[in-house]
Each structure stands twice: as C-alpha cells, then as structure tokens.
Amino acid sequence: MLKVLIKTLTLGLLLGAATARAELPADYKMVLLTENFPPFNMAVDDKNFARDDGIDGISADIVREMFKRAGIQYSLSLRFPWDRLYKLALDKPDYGLFSTTYTPERVPLFKWVGPIAKTHWVLLAPPGSSIKVKDLKDAAKYKLGAYKNDAVSQNLESQGIPVLNALRDQENVKKLTTGEIDLWATTDPVGRYLAKQEGVSGLQTVLRFNEAQLYLAINKDTPDEVVAKLQKALDEMRADGFIEQATNNYL
C-alpha cells in the first residue's frame, strides 16, 4: 500500500512539473505595440507605421534586449493612434504596450514590467509668452492642449481640468504657436524633441507637476511566468549598466 501511495505521489509531482513547463509553449510569442514617442520609441523614417528593425529609441532598445535575455519571442510594430494601441493592449492576451506611463489609475488594468525610463510632466508656453502659473489649479484658467488618452491628459481630466486633446502630440506644437492653445501639457523631454522636429525652439516651461516612470504594460491575461522572466532580465540590465548606456545613446 505504501509503495502504491509513493508511486501515486511521484506521478502527481511529475505531472505537476510537466504542467508547469507546459504553461509557456515553446512557440510562445508576444505582440508588442508602440508609438512615436521620441526619444523613447520612434520610427526610423519618422512615419506613423513601422515594424521591428524600423523602430528605435531608448525604450525600444531596452525592450529588445530584455526579451532577448528572457528568451521570449515577440513581434514589434509601431502604429497610430495611441488610443487604439491602448485599447488593444487592454483587450488582447499576450499583448504589450510601451512606453506606458505607470499611474495609480492604470495599475489594476495591466501587468507591469519596469521601470524602463523616467520623465517629467510639464506645461509648455510658446516662445516669448508672459504666462506664469503657480499650480495646475491656476493653469486651468488657460486653454490647455494635450495628447488623447496619454497619461498626462488622463491625469488632468481626472482632476476636472479641461483639456483640448489632439490625436497626435505633434499637432500641439502648431496649436501652441498659433494661439489655439495657451499651454501644452506634455512630457519632458518628449515635448521639446517633437517641437524641434517641427522647427520650433525656445518653448518655456511654466510648470513641472509630476515625475513619471515608463513601463511595459502587459495584458492582464498574459502568464505571470512571462512577466517574471522579463522583470528579471530588466533588473539584470539595470545592474550591469545596459539601461544607462541605452539612455546615453539618445540623450
């Protein structure tokens, strides 16, 4: 009877181990989505669609190395607009989205790997502007432009601060310089980078109101094993200096 019990227990353990190994198939592959958010992720040819090697930037380089070290296959595409990518990552298992700002409101919506990078949220005024604000409440009396479904826009709207949302953050450069908006709520250094691409310099920072961390946001139905492997790889990359080097390559 004891021998039968031991055999049963042993078989159970073996089956359990096999099940654990089978949790992540050998051909498992993630779908990674990103957008033009320079210098963190961007199309090499500056277009709104790119795949794999046609995408570069700080976060793109870090994510590639992270998946390589974790031994997880993936496809990578850059698309437009962010709003659509965000909804795809929310709805589809094994989808990931970067660079996604980590916020309390978003925490329960995804599984997270990071941080990949840090940014600051700012209000930018056009060159020569005399606008001065003490805080966001003070800024609410002005016309604020932001990027639809971006973390900055979501944060302002959650505080009851009205914003004029654009489908492309680059649109806010023209809106700011033509007076359609008074202040541009965006991310630094992204805003200045985009303005430079549009031939605009000398934007004034009138308020810094948050430091944000950028992550890889992963659909909640993705296996925990995937998240753990990626986070382990990222932690190793931070420890051996890869992340610092990748950042210095662009800034």
XYZ file of C-alpha atoms in Angstrom:
251
model
C 0.000 0.000 0.000
C 2.858 2.357 0.880
C 4.561 1.626 -2.462
C 1.354 2.413 -4.334
C 0.997 5.690 -2.407
C 4.609 6.686 -3.155
C 4.140 5.893 -6.846
C 0.932 7.930 -6.915
C 2.601 10.899 -5.231
C 5.611 10.677 -7.541
C 3.384 10.528 -10.608
C 1.451 13.529 -9.341
C 4.635 15.537 -8.870
C 5.857 14.630 -12.355
C 2.536 15.580 -13.902
C 2.579 18.849 -11.951
C 6.076 19.650 -13.198
C 5.061 18.827 -16.755
C 2.025 21.085 -16.428
C 4.206 23.925 -15.111
C 6.593 23.519 -18.032
C 3.700 23.393 -20.465
C 2.325 26.705 -19.170
C 4.552 28.563 -21.647
C 4.722 26.719 -25.014
C 7.998 26.612 -26.918
C 6.442 28.683 -29.702
C 5.013 31.298 -27.334
C 5.165 34.797 -28.793
C 4.095 38.234 -27.588
C 2.758 41.073 -29.698
C 4.403 44.361 -28.745
C 2.926 47.714 -29.709
C 4.443 51.162 -29.538
C 4.034 54.651 -30.985
C 6.128 57.625 -31.998
C 7.214 58.921 -28.592
C 10.759 60.154 -29.210
C 13.388 59.763 -27.943
C 11.946 56.660 -26.221
C 10.335 54.898 -29.181
C 10.072 56.126 -32.772
C 10.003 55.068 -36.409
C 13.374 55.310 -38.116
C 11.736 57.038 -41.093
C 9.514 59.281 -38.890
C 6.327 57.728 -40.293
C 3.351 56.533 -38.216
C 3.833 52.876 -39.084
C 6.907 50.697 -38.699
C 7.881 47.141 -37.783
C 10.762 45.500 -35.929
C 14.100 46.974 -37.138
C 12.296 50.067 -38.424
C 11.828 51.173 -34.806
C 14.458 52.635 -32.499
C 14.727 54.767 -29.361
C 15.724 54.310 -25.729
C 12.785 52.119 -24.738
C 12.819 50.129 -27.982
C 16.473 49.170 -27.469
C 15.847 48.228 -23.844
C 12.753 46.146 -24.644
C 14.558 44.237 -27.402
C 17.424 43.319 -25.086
C 15.002 42.423 -22.301
C 13.120 39.928 -24.487
C 16.394 38.517 -25.815
C 17.689 37.828 -22.300
C 14.333 36.423 -21.163
C 14.253 34.059 -24.149
C 10.762 35.161 -25.202
C 9.798 35.641 -28.840
C 7.915 38.748 -29.946
C 6.774 40.854 -32.865
C 7.084 44.626 -32.667
C 5.079 47.237 -34.505
C 4.690 50.995 -34.262
C 1.262 52.345 -35.086
C -1.069 55.294 -34.660
C -3.044 56.489 -32.747
C -2.067 55.711 -29.139
C -5.736 55.452 -28.154
C -6.187 52.404 -30.406
C -2.987 50.723 -29.204
C -4.002 51.264 -25.587
C -7.352 49.533 -26.160
C -5.696 46.596 -27.971
C -3.328 46.021 -25.035
C -6.272 46.166 -22.643
C -8.319 43.632 -24.603
C -5.915 41.076 -26.087
C -3.945 38.429 -24.123
C -0.173 38.351 -24.737
C -0.160 41.957 -25.999
C 2.247 44.507 -24.536
C 2.439 48.295 -24.885
C 5.343 50.687 -24.317
C 6.374 53.282 -23.332
C 3.400 53.362 -20.955
C 3.351 55.762 -18.027
C 2.773 53.977 -14.720
C -0.077 55.655 -12.848
C -2.264 54.592 -9.880
C -5.328 54.607 -12.134
C -3.705 52.219 -14.598
C -2.136 49.801 -12.103
C -5.105 47.372 -11.923
C -5.613 47.398 -15.692
C -2.334 45.721 -16.724
C 0.593 43.639 -15.556
C 3.760 45.738 -15.448
C 7.463 45.389 -16.230
C 9.760 48.288 -15.401
C 10.639 50.976 -14.907
C 12.283 51.405 -18.293
C 12.811 55.180 -18.085
C 11.750 58.337 -16.252
C 10.174 61.542 -17.499
C 8.643 64.756 -16.157
C 5.204 66.189 -16.893
C 5.291 69.855 -17.843
C 3.246 72.756 -19.098
C 4.991 74.484 -22.004
C 4.276 78.009 -23.238
C 5.258 79.419 -26.650
C 8.435 81.490 -27.062
C 8.067 84.980 -25.599
C 4.982 84.115 -23.541
C 4.394 86.006 -20.295
C 2.178 83.290 -18.775
C 3.071 82.329 -15.216
C 1.211 79.771 -13.112
C 1.594 78.629 -9.507
C -0.040 75.222 -9.873
C -2.462 73.211 -12.006
C -5.487 74.908 -10.474
C -4.041 78.226 -11.562
C -3.300 76.802 -15.033
C -6.898 75.658 -15.513
C -7.933 79.200 -16.487
C -5.897 78.813 -19.699
C -6.587 76.691 -22.777
C -4.552 73.522 -22.264
C -3.625 71.185 -25.094
C -2.723 67.516 -24.521
C -2.468 64.131 -26.253
C -5.623 61.966 -26.268
C -5.521 59.086 -23.737
C -1.947 59.936 -22.790
C -1.221 59.698 -19.046
C -0.785 63.480 -18.810
C -4.199 64.087 -20.368
C -5.841 61.390 -18.241
C -4.349 62.880 -15.083
C -5.565 66.403 -15.838
C -9.057 65.227 -16.756
C -9.271 63.135 -13.569
C -8.702 66.368 -11.645
C -11.505 68.096 -13.524
C -9.120 70.236 -15.559
C -10.438 70.658 -19.128
C -8.032 69.897 -21.972
C -8.192 70.063 -25.762
C -6.989 66.639 -26.881
C -5.101 66.000 -30.119
C -4.713 62.604 -31.809
C -1.029 63.378 -32.437
C 1.076 65.187 -29.855
C 2.943 66.943 -32.694
C -0.301 68.797 -33.501
C 0.041 70.664 -30.208
C 3.235 72.360 -31.395
C 1.315 74.197 -34.128
C -1.658 74.816 -31.836
C 0.658 76.390 -29.284
C 2.488 78.658 -31.722
C -0.721 79.797 -33.463
C -2.551 80.570 -30.217
C -5.151 77.792 -30.498
C -3.965 76.683 -27.052
C -2.174 78.714 -24.378
C -0.214 75.892 -22.745
C 0.845 72.431 -23.852
C 0.619 69.668 -21.249
C 3.224 67.117 -22.287
C 6.204 65.057 -21.253
C 9.777 66.292 -20.988
C 11.995 65.638 -22.956
C 9.414 64.396 -25.473
C 7.710 67.771 -25.987
C 10.926 69.629 -26.720
C 12.072 66.851 -29.058
C 8.797 66.993 -31.023
C 8.915 70.805 -31.174
C 12.455 70.678 -32.529
C 11.307 68.251 -35.234
C 8.642 70.792 -36.196
C 11.235 73.579 -36.368
C 10.178 75.238 -33.100
C 12.593 76.097 -30.291
C 12.527 78.329 -27.233
C 9.425 76.836 -25.603
C 9.127 77.914 -21.970
C 8.494 75.528 -19.097
C 5.967 77.281 -16.866
C 5.246 74.335 -14.556
C 6.653 70.918 -13.703
C 3.953 68.928 -11.970
C 4.946 65.285 -11.886
C 7.777 62.817 -12.341
C 6.625 59.761 -14.233
C 8.043 56.301 -14.828
C 7.714 54.492 -18.147
C 6.906 50.757 -18.196
C 5.972 47.902 -20.479
C 2.246 47.405 -19.830
C 1.103 43.828 -20.455
C -2.420 42.484 -20.879
C -3.710 41.008 -17.609
C -4.385 37.573 -19.146
C -0.712 37.098 -20.064
C 1.000 34.341 -17.976
C 2.760 35.531 -14.815
C 5.794 33.493 -15.899
C 6.293 35.883 -18.824
C 6.132 38.943 -16.580
C 8.571 37.414 -14.066
C 11.126 36.486 -16.745
C 11.001 39.937 -18.305
C 11.328 41.736 -14.975
C 14.296 39.556 -14.008
C 16.009 40.357 -17.318
C 15.348 44.080 -16.895
C 16.725 44.087 -13.345
C 19.901 42.413 -14.616
C 20.203 45.004 -17.390
C 19.933 47.820 -14.876
C 22.583 46.225 -12.677
C 25.094 45.681 -15.496
C 24.711 49.198 -16.935
C 22.835 48.370 -20.151
C 19.934 50.724 -19.404
C 22.214 53.649 -18.615
C 24.153 53.104 -21.836
C 20.990 52.790 -23.937
C 19.722 56.062 -22.491
C 23.003 57.889 -23.107
C 22.937 56.780 -26.751
C 19.985 59.112 -27.425
C 20.302 61.989 -24.941
